[in-house]
Amino acid sequence: MKNIYSNIFTFNKKTLNKSIANLKKGNVVGLPTETVYGLAGNAYSKVAVQKIYNLKKRPKKNPLIVHYLNYKDAHQDVIFNPNFYKLYKKFCPGPITFVLKKKDRSKIQPSVTARLNTVAIRFPNHKTTRSILKKLNFPLAMPSANLSSGISPVNAMDVSDEFKKKIKIIINSGKSKIGIESTVVSLIGKPKILRPGIIGIKTINKFLKINIIRKSSKISSPGMLKKHYSPGIPVLLNQKRADKNSALITFGKKYKNKINYFNLSKKSDLKEAASNLYKTFRKIKKLRFKKIYVVKIPNVDAGIAINDRLKRAAN
Ligand code: TXA
Ligand code: MG
């Protein structure tokens, strides 16, 4: 049988070197992170960044996150401030992205930041990607490895399904543990959450005061666009049941095992639910259900990030 996943590789010395060689040539590579899988390319290379936008069919005005091994590496590109150091010390490496002012002499391609004078930076906590970053003398622009406005991939097969043979190397590291994208926090002026994530507002608030964005305020992160994270079939929220052609995404132990029921967490653990969300969307789509109904998910802690993604998926 033909292996449809011939672009997926296990991580070892050989595939590490192959990934590095490709990234140095300006090619893109699919890499695992603790949140979701990313489509990585040299953030200092115009060619590499162009490939990322083209492959994803991503609007040029939606900037990319730049990934570094540690703050020392980011120092040449970004202006730090006391709030950054506070959160960095507490959460990095980890599932949090900081928007900061870009240095004038930064080598980051203007296309990475959609020509803004700010830049989003992240320090991923994943052994594979960290060992690659260690061997590079440039940071990685790395959006989630899915076509624009779709669902982020949480394993190597998802990435291959999105881009087929258009990418040559995807490093397989099993399922991304967290399963939804990093929290994005702007540290320019008063700190604001631009995209909720597993590190919640309550947790961040212990270290610095977060400004809650009002609904009417201007979109400052394009990931905040209304239509996003779409599984490609209708999604209906706050439902109690589903007809047999539709799937019901459930949460908690009160739901029975039915062929069209998909439980995000039987033990009502919101982190577990977040980690199962995209995986479940993809599964339901592959099973060819026509619609996705979703029960009400508590809007606290990781539930805030889940509801954020669900609302956009339903839009
Ligand atoms: O967990 C993650 O963050 C994953 C993994 C691969 O690291 N990456 C990811 O990237 O989710 P992406 O491109 O799918 O989402 C990046 C988000 C978008 O909402 C984008 O608009 C926002 O970060 N962003 C990037 N640069 C920004 C900037 N300068 N100002 C405001 N928002 C920015
Ligand atoms: Mg994305």
PDB file of C-alpha atoms in Angstrom, residues 81-229:
ATOM      1  CA  ASN A  81       9.815  45.933  29.246  1.00  0.00           C
ATOM      2  CA  PRO A  82       9.300  45.059  32.942  1.00  0.00           C
ATOM      3  CA  ASN A  83       5.946  43.350  32.271  1.00  0.00           C
ATOM      4  CA  PHE A  84       7.622  41.113  29.732  1.00  0.00           C
ATOM      5  CA  TYR A  85      10.282  39.999  32.213  1.00  0.00           C
ATOM      6  CA  LYS A  86       7.624  39.265  34.841  1.00  0.00           C
ATOM      7  CA  LEU A  87       5.640  36.976  32.565  1.00  0.00           C
ATOM      8  CA  TYR A  88       8.694  35.467  30.891  1.00  0.00           C
ATOM      9  CA  LYS A  89      10.111  34.400  34.249  1.00  0.00           C
ATOM     10  CA  LYS A  90       6.826  32.816  35.216  1.00  0.00           C
ATOM     11  CA  PHE A  91       5.604  31.131  32.035  1.00  0.00           C
ATOM     12  CA  CYS A  92       8.469  30.605  29.576  1.00  0.00           C
ATOM     13  CA  PRO A  93       9.178  28.480  27.779  1.00  0.00           C
ATOM     14  CA  GLY A  94       5.462  27.864  27.443  1.00  0.00           C
ATOM     15  CA  PRO A  95       2.119  28.487  25.737  1.00  0.00           C
ATOM     16  CA  ILE A  96       2.160  32.291  25.796  1.00  0.00           C
ATOM     17  CA  THR A  97       2.908  34.861  23.081  1.00  0.00           C
ATOM     18  CA  PHE A  98       3.939  38.455  23.771  1.00  0.00           C
ATOM     19  CA  VAL A  99       3.279  41.408  21.488  1.00  0.00           C
ATOM     20  CA  LEU A 100       6.051  43.968  21.918  1.00  0.00           C
ATOM     21  CA  LYS A 101       7.683  46.834  19.997  1.00  0.00           C
ATOM     22  CA  LYS A 102      10.050  45.730  17.276  1.00  0.00           C
ATOM     23  CA  LYS A 103      13.570  47.186  17.237  1.00  0.00           C
ATOM     24  CA  ASP A 104      14.371  49.395  14.255  1.00  0.00           C
ATOM     25  CA  ARG A 105      17.428  47.338  13.463  1.00  0.00           C
ATOM     26  CA  SER A 106      15.631  44.015  13.788  1.00  0.00           C
ATOM     27  CA  LYS A 107      16.277  41.541  10.970  1.00  0.00           C
ATOM     28  CA  ILE A 108      12.713  40.211  11.045  1.00  0.00           C
ATOM     29  CA  GLN A 109      11.179  40.441   7.579  1.00  0.00           C
ATOM     30  CA  PRO A 110       8.590  43.257   7.429  1.00  0.00           C
ATOM     31  CA  SER A 111       6.109  40.759   5.935  1.00  0.00           C
ATOM     32  CA  VAL A 112       6.257  38.662   9.143  1.00  0.00           C
ATOM     33  CA  THR A 113       4.731  41.485  11.154  1.00  0.00           C
ATOM     34  CA  ALA A 114       2.446  42.672   8.332  1.00  0.00           C
ATOM     35  CA  ARG A 115       4.631  45.807   8.336  1.00  0.00           C
ATOM     36  CA  LEU A 116       3.554  46.742  11.861  1.00  0.00           C
ATOM     37  CA  ASN A 117       6.126  48.162  14.255  1.00  0.00           C
ATOM     38  CA  THR A 118       5.166  45.472  16.763  1.00  0.00           C
ATOM     39  CA  VAL A 119       6.060  41.800  16.822  1.00  0.00           C
ATOM     40  CA  ALA A 120       4.551  38.730  18.487  1.00  0.00           C
ATOM     41  CA  ILE A 121       7.170  36.459  20.055  1.00  0.00           C
ATOM     42  CA  ARG A 122       6.940  33.046  21.670  1.00  0.00           C
ATOM     43  CA  PHE A 123       9.289  30.567  23.367  1.00  0.00           C
ATOM     44  CA  PRO A 124       7.807  27.136  22.713  1.00  0.00           C
ATOM     45  CA  ASN A 125       8.209  24.407  25.301  1.00  0.00           C
ATOM     46  CA  HIS A 126       8.761  21.409  23.087  1.00  0.00           C
ATOM     47  CA  LYS A 127      11.933  19.338  23.002  1.00  0.00           C
ATOM     48  CA  THR A 128      11.955  18.789  19.243  1.00  0.00           C
ATOM     49  CA  THR A 129      11.413  22.379  18.253  1.00  0.00           C
ATOM     50  CA  ARG A 130      13.778  23.634  20.922  1.00  0.00           C
ATOM     51  CA  SER A 131      16.564  21.380  19.710  1.00  0.00           C
ATOM     52  CA  ILE A 132      16.059  22.771  16.204  1.00  0.00           C
ATOM     53  CA  LEU A 133      16.025  26.377  17.455  1.00  0.00           C
ATOM     54  CA  LYS A 134      19.268  25.680  19.328  1.00  0.00           C
ATOM     55  CA  LYS A 135      21.049  24.917  16.058  1.00  0.00           C
ATOM     56  CA  LEU A 136      19.818  27.932  14.094  1.00  0.00           C
ATOM     57  CA  ASN A 137      21.117  31.474  14.018  1.00  0.00           C
ATOM     58  CA  PHE A 138      17.705  32.846  13.089  1.00  0.00           C
ATOM     59  CA  PRO A 139      14.249  32.646  14.728  1.00  0.00           C
ATOM     60  CA  LEU A 140      11.295  30.777  13.229  1.00  0.00           C
ATOM     61  CA  ALA A 141       8.171  32.437  11.929  1.00  0.00           C
ATOM     62  CA  MET A 142       5.618  29.761  12.721  1.00  0.00           C
ATOM     63  CA  PRO A 143       1.851  30.068  12.368  1.00  0.00           C
ATOM     64  CA  SER A 144      -0.359  27.093  13.076  1.00  0.00           C
ATOM     65  CA  ALA A 145       0.088  24.590  10.229  1.00  0.00           C
ATOM     66  CA  ASN A 146      -3.402  24.828   8.726  1.00  0.00           C
ATOM     67  CA  LEU A 147      -4.986  26.616   5.800  1.00  0.00           C
ATOM     68  CA  SER A 148      -6.085  30.107   6.780  1.00  0.00           C
ATOM     69  CA  SER A 149      -9.335  30.287   8.821  1.00  0.00           C
ATOM     70  CA  GLY A 150      -9.363  26.504   9.431  1.00  0.00           C
ATOM     71  CA  ILE A 151      -8.642  24.431  12.528  1.00  0.00           C
ATOM     72  CA  SER A 152      -5.129  24.178  13.924  1.00  0.00           C
ATOM     73  CA  PRO A 153      -3.463  20.755  13.609  1.00  0.00           C
ATOM     74  CA  VAL A 154      -2.627  18.800  16.743  1.00  0.00           C
ATOM     75  CA  ASN A 155      -0.663  15.982  15.164  1.00  0.00           C
ATOM     76  CA  ALA A 156       1.570  15.338  12.154  1.00  0.00           C
ATOM     77  CA  MET A 157      -1.173  13.637  10.101  1.00  0.00           C
ATOM     78  CA  ASP A 158      -3.379  16.729  10.450  1.00  0.00           C
ATOM     79  CA  VAL A 159      -0.574  18.824   8.961  1.00  0.00           C
ATOM     80  CA  SER A 160      -0.130  16.422   6.082  1.00  0.00           C
ATOM     81  CA  ASP A 161      -3.896  16.445   5.462  1.00  0.00           C
ATOM     82  CA  GLU A 162      -3.833  20.257   5.230  1.00  0.00           C
ATOM     83  CA  PHE A 163      -0.935  20.674   2.796  1.00  0.00           C
ATOM     84  CA  LYS A 164      -0.550  17.217   1.227  1.00  0.00           C
ATOM     85  CA  LYS A 165       2.751  16.939  -0.674  1.00  0.00           C
ATOM     86  CA  LYS A 166       3.263  20.693  -0.739  1.00  0.00           C
ATOM     87  CA  ILE A 167       5.462  20.375   2.320  1.00  0.00           C
ATOM     88  CA  LYS A 168       8.327  17.938   2.291  1.00  0.00           C
ATOM     89  CA  ILE A 169       9.064  17.487   5.987  1.00  0.00           C
ATOM     90  CA  ILE A 170       6.761  17.205   8.986  1.00  0.00           C
ATOM     91  CA  ILE A 171       8.314  16.082  12.242  1.00  0.00           C
ATOM     92  CA  ASN A 172       6.028  13.730  14.136  1.00  0.00           C
ATOM     93  CA  SER A 173       5.989  14.067  17.868  1.00  0.00           C
ATOM     94  CA  GLY A 174       2.568  12.670  18.677  1.00  0.00           C
ATOM     95  CA  LYS A 175      -0.354  14.790  19.773  1.00  0.00           C
ATOM     96  CA  SER A 176       0.276  18.365  20.925  1.00  0.00           C
ATOM     97  CA  LYS A 177      -0.414  18.207  24.640  1.00  0.00           C
ATOM     98  CA  ILE A 178      -2.275  21.493  25.065  1.00  0.00           C
ATOM     99  CA  GLY A 179      -4.199  21.255  21.799  1.00  0.00           C
ATOM    100  CA  ILE A 180      -5.166  24.928  21.357  1.00  0.00           C
ATOM    101  CA  GLU A 181      -3.060  27.927  20.405  1.00  0.00           C
ATOM    102  CA  SER A 182      -1.016  30.007  22.845  1.00  0.00           C
ATOM    103  CA  THR A 183      -2.454  32.904  24.843  1.00  0.00           C
ATOM    104  CA  VAL A 184      -1.565  36.141  23.017  1.00  0.00           C
ATOM    105  CA  VAL A 185      -0.943  39.088  25.316  1.00  0.00           C
ATOM    106  CA  SER A 186      -0.077  42.578  24.176  1.00  0.00           C
ATOM    107  CA  LEU A 187       2.463  44.258  26.471  1.00  0.00           C
ATOM    108  CA  ILE A 188       2.382  47.562  24.674  1.00  0.00           C
ATOM    109  CA  GLY A 189       0.812  50.085  26.989  1.00  0.00           C
ATOM    110  CA  LYS A 190      -1.673  48.466  29.353  1.00  0.00           C
ATOM    111  CA  PRO A 191      -1.432  44.660  29.070  1.00  0.00           C
ATOM    112  CA  LYS A 192      -4.310  43.114  27.127  1.00  0.00           C
ATOM    113  CA  ILE A 193      -5.239  39.580  26.158  1.00  0.00           C
ATOM    114  CA  LEU A 194      -5.616  39.438  22.376  1.00  0.00           C
ATOM    115  CA  ARG A 195      -6.289  35.685  22.218  1.00  0.00           C
ATOM    116  CA  PRO A 196      -7.294  33.663  25.283  1.00  0.00           C
ATOM    117  CA  GLY A 197      -5.464  30.392  25.883  1.00  0.00           C
ATOM    118  CA  ILE A 198      -4.640  27.782  28.457  1.00  0.00           C
ATOM    119  CA  ILE A 199      -2.777  30.351  30.548  1.00  0.00           C
ATOM    120  CA  GLY A 200      -5.859  32.277  31.575  1.00  0.00           C
ATOM    121  CA  ILE A 201      -6.523  35.870  32.465  1.00  0.00           C
ATOM    122  CA  LYS A 202      -6.868  34.987  36.167  1.00  0.00           C
ATOM    123  CA  THR A 203      -3.439  33.399  36.229  1.00  0.00           C
ATOM    124  CA  ILE A 204      -1.789  36.290  34.402  1.00  0.00           C
ATOM    125  CA  ASN A 205      -3.565  38.767  36.659  1.00  0.00           C
ATOM    126  CA  LYS A 206      -1.636  37.372  39.617  1.00  0.00           C
ATOM    127  CA  PHE A 207       1.510  38.882  38.125  1.00  0.00           C
ATOM    128  CA  LEU A 208       0.267  41.966  36.343  1.00  0.00           C
ATOM    129  CA  LYS A 209      -3.004  43.744  35.853  1.00  0.00           C
ATOM    130  CA  ILE A 210      -4.701  42.831  32.586  1.00  0.00           C
ATOM    131  CA  ASN A 211      -6.912  45.261  30.757  1.00  0.00           C
ATOM    132  CA  ILE A 212     -10.110  43.536  29.658  1.00  0.00           C
ATOM    133  CA  ILE A 213     -10.944  44.455  26.075  1.00  0.00           C
ATOM    134  CA  ARG A 214     -14.465  45.660  25.539  1.00  0.00           C
ATOM    135  CA  LYS A 215     -16.405  44.033  22.695  1.00  0.00           C
ATOM    136  CA  SER A 216     -16.648  47.298  20.838  1.00  0.00           C
ATOM    137  CA  SER A 217     -12.917  47.931  20.821  1.00  0.00           C
ATOM    138  CA  LYS A 218     -10.957  47.864  17.594  1.00  0.00           C
ATOM    139  CA  ILE A 219      -9.572  44.523  16.450  1.00  0.00           C
ATOM    140  CA  SER A 220      -5.902  44.573  17.377  1.00  0.00           C
ATOM    141  CA  SER A 221      -5.083  40.940  16.693  1.00  0.00           C
ATOM    142  CA  PRO A 222      -6.218  39.575  13.373  1.00  0.00           C
ATOM    143  CA  GLY A 223      -6.723  36.208  15.103  1.00  0.00           C
ATOM    144  CA  MET A 224      -9.584  38.096  16.719  1.00  0.00           C
ATOM    145  CA  LEU A 225     -11.342  38.180  13.371  1.00  0.00           C
ATOM    146  CA  LYS A 226     -14.790  36.782  13.784  1.00  0.00           C
ATOM    147  CA  LYS A 227     -14.601  33.929  11.315  1.00  0.00           C
ATOM    148  CA  HIS A 228     -11.760  31.621  12.237  1.00  0.00           C
ATOM    149  CA  TYR A 229     -11.060  28.128  13.500  1.00  0.00           C
TER     150      TYR A 229
END
